Amino acid sequence: INKNTFQMNFLPNFTILKKHSGIRKYFSNTSWLLGERILRMGVSLFVGIYVVRFLGPEKFGLLSYAMSFVLLFGTIASFGLNEILVRELLQDKTQIKELLSTAFFLKIVGFLMMGSIIIFALQFTNDDKYTHLMITIISLGIFFQSFNVIDCYFQSQVQSKYVVIVQFIQLLITSLIKIFLILNKATLVWFAIVFMIDQALLAILLLSIYRWKKEWFSVFSVKWELATQLFKDAWPLIFSGLMVSIYMKIDLIMIKEMLDVKAVGIYAAAVKLCEVLYILPVVVMSSLFPAIVEARKNNLIVYRKQVYRIYEIMIGATAIVAIITMFLADWIVYILYGSIYQEAAAILKIYIWAFVFVSLGVVSSKYLVAENLEIYALYRSVVGAFINITLNWYLIPIYGIKGAAFATLITQIFVAYLFLFCFRSTRYNFWTVTSAFTFGLYKNKLQ
């Protein structure tokens, strides 16, 4: 394929893009989301650094452990419904109330399941009552995430600016609360309470904006046939989400068990800087997912070109960020956290490269949903969890917290990229990613 053909077939014509009302709509939606996330990144980074420095490695490590313990099972509460719900809202606009109400009901069921599993799992830990208290408080905050079905509605309508408005208000209020706690030298448990307040506030604001733009949110419009259909489509994502949580959060839990709480704090400080960035690909794909689903229905060639372009952009942007961060890691950690966290710089240099593959994983997850291949998300998540636990078990005793960072990076490379080659149904997507990595060298595989 020569240069002119490549530009004609795979690079966007910006003159056409500007005139296309549908693309302008998605671009506007993405701009709102990106604007909010960039603002959130800035505010969260500032306040988060303030919290990390105030608590110190040991207390911050204990808080991070409690959060990770809950979030390890937190995806059960979401019931794997978010992407499925957006897809169904796009395909069937006659049952919006019933879809939202049914999804909300399923998420409540998921929350109760999550709580039961956490109570059971706590019986096998050596944590003290104080740690159990923080885990309980954080768990209660997950209940309010059931109202995120309203966010799914606005995603399906490409009207995320309304969600952005409420999230900005939420961010401002909870950030001020955290600063107040620091100034008043609050005890650690209050920072767990803030998480619950944060989620409750967002739920209240989402209900208010939904009432303003559409109607009162109904929790009594559950349809059992819809519940069955949603669960049938979502169950692979429930387990794959659980497996993703395991290989994303198990490292902190294993570090605490195999090393100590201070090591958890050092490691979590580095991870926190990376996870701030992880929000960006999620935002971009949340906004573009409706367009991808529509393209899949209308024109397969356009759909594949869109997926290819998204991979190219993700790889280029995240690789640049990773390179810059790697060279500036020592300076970044010292300036932001101080000398007490300086060990976190070595972790940051390794962990930041996972950002590239996390971004690819976000895109491929949406691709699997659009193709109705959710079962493969489950397969790769199970394998990813097994690889990550095994690598952590082997590498942490040898390399300490660096071993956990290497385990995460290797796991992400496999689940986000190499796994796609393993099955015929996903192999086309593997060659799409490979072509994006190699600047079109393997584009002949996409014919």
PDB file of N, CA and C in Angstrom, residues 8 24 41 58 88 115 140 181 183 192 246 274 298 397 407:
ATOM      1  N   MET A   8      -5.399   8.052   2.013  1.00  0.00           N
ATOM      2  CA  MET A   8      -6.787   8.118   1.547  1.00  0.00           C
ATOM      3  C   MET A   8      -7.674   7.162   2.339  1.00  0.00           C
ATOM      4  N   ARG A  24     -19.106  15.777  14.515  1.00  0.00           N
ATOM      5  CA  ARG A  24     -19.017  16.952  15.398  1.00  0.00           C
ATOM      6  C   ARG A  24     -19.681  16.658  16.739  1.00  0.00           C
ATOM      7  N   MET A  41      -7.988  15.163  36.738  1.00  0.00           N
ATOM      8  CA  MET A  41      -6.605  14.741  36.915  1.00  0.00           C
ATOM      9  C   MET A  41      -5.814  15.781  37.699  1.00  0.00           C
ATOM     10  N   GLU A  58       3.067   4.518  55.688  1.00  0.00           N
ATOM     11  CA  GLU A  58       2.372   3.455  56.414  1.00  0.00           C
ATOM     12  C   GLU A  58       0.856   3.653  56.423  1.00  0.00           C
ATOM     13  N   GLU A  88     -27.614  -1.609  24.517  1.00  0.00           N
ATOM     14  CA  GLU A  88     -29.053  -1.868  24.461  1.00  0.00           C
ATOM     15  C   GLU A  88     -29.858  -0.571  24.364  1.00  0.00           C
ATOM     16  N   GLY A 115     -20.897  -7.720  48.871  1.00  0.00           N
ATOM     17  CA  GLY A 115     -20.805  -7.620  50.324  1.00  0.00           C
ATOM     18  C   GLY A 115     -20.651  -8.976  50.986  1.00  0.00           C
ATOM     19  N   LEU A 140     -19.642   0.144  51.642  1.00  0.00           N
ATOM     20  CA  LEU A 140     -20.956   0.792  51.606  1.00  0.00           C
ATOM     21  C   LEU A 140     -21.014   1.853  50.506  1.00  0.00           C
ATOM     22  N   LEU A 181     -10.106  17.864  56.138  1.00  0.00           N
ATOM     23  CA  LEU A 181      -9.651  16.784  57.009  1.00  0.00           C
ATOM     24  C   LEU A 181      -8.158  16.887  57.284  1.00  0.00           C
ATOM     25  N   LEU A 183      -6.254  19.651  57.129  1.00  0.00           N
ATOM     26  CA  LEU A 183      -5.988  20.831  57.959  1.00  0.00           C
ATOM     27  C   LEU A 183      -6.346  20.575  59.416  1.00  0.00           C
ATOM     28  N   ALA A 192     -11.604   7.109  54.585  1.00  0.00           N
ATOM     29  CA  ALA A 192     -12.478   6.056  54.059  1.00  0.00           C
ATOM     30  C   ALA A 192     -13.914   6.556  53.974  1.00  0.00           C
ATOM     31  N   ILE A 246      -8.677  -8.526  39.926  1.00  0.00           N
ATOM     32  CA  ILE A 246      -7.675  -9.337  40.606  1.00  0.00           C
ATOM     33  C   ILE A 246      -6.279  -8.979  40.119  1.00  0.00           C
ATOM     34  N   CYS A 274       0.150   6.783  37.895  1.00  0.00           N
ATOM     35  CA  CYS A 274      -0.191   6.140  36.624  1.00  0.00           C
ATOM     36  C   CYS A 274      -1.697   6.022  36.445  1.00  0.00           C
ATOM     37  N   ASN A 298     -23.702  -0.302  10.285  1.00  0.00           N
ATOM     38  CA  ASN A 298     -23.941   0.343   8.995  1.00  0.00           C
ATOM     39  C   ASN A 298     -22.891   0.057   7.928  1.00  0.00           C
ATOM     40  N   PRO A 397       9.185 -11.801  46.285  1.00  0.00           N
ATOM     41  CA  PRO A 397      10.244 -12.194  47.226  1.00  0.00           C
ATOM     42  C   PRO A 397      11.649 -11.918  46.707  1.00  0.00           C
ATOM     43  N   ALA A 407       5.476  -7.651  37.213  1.00  0.00           N
ATOM     44  CA  ALA A 407       4.376  -8.609  37.061  1.00  0.00           C
ATOM     45  C   ALA A 407       3.178  -7.947  36.391  1.00  0.00           C
TER      46      ALA A 407
END
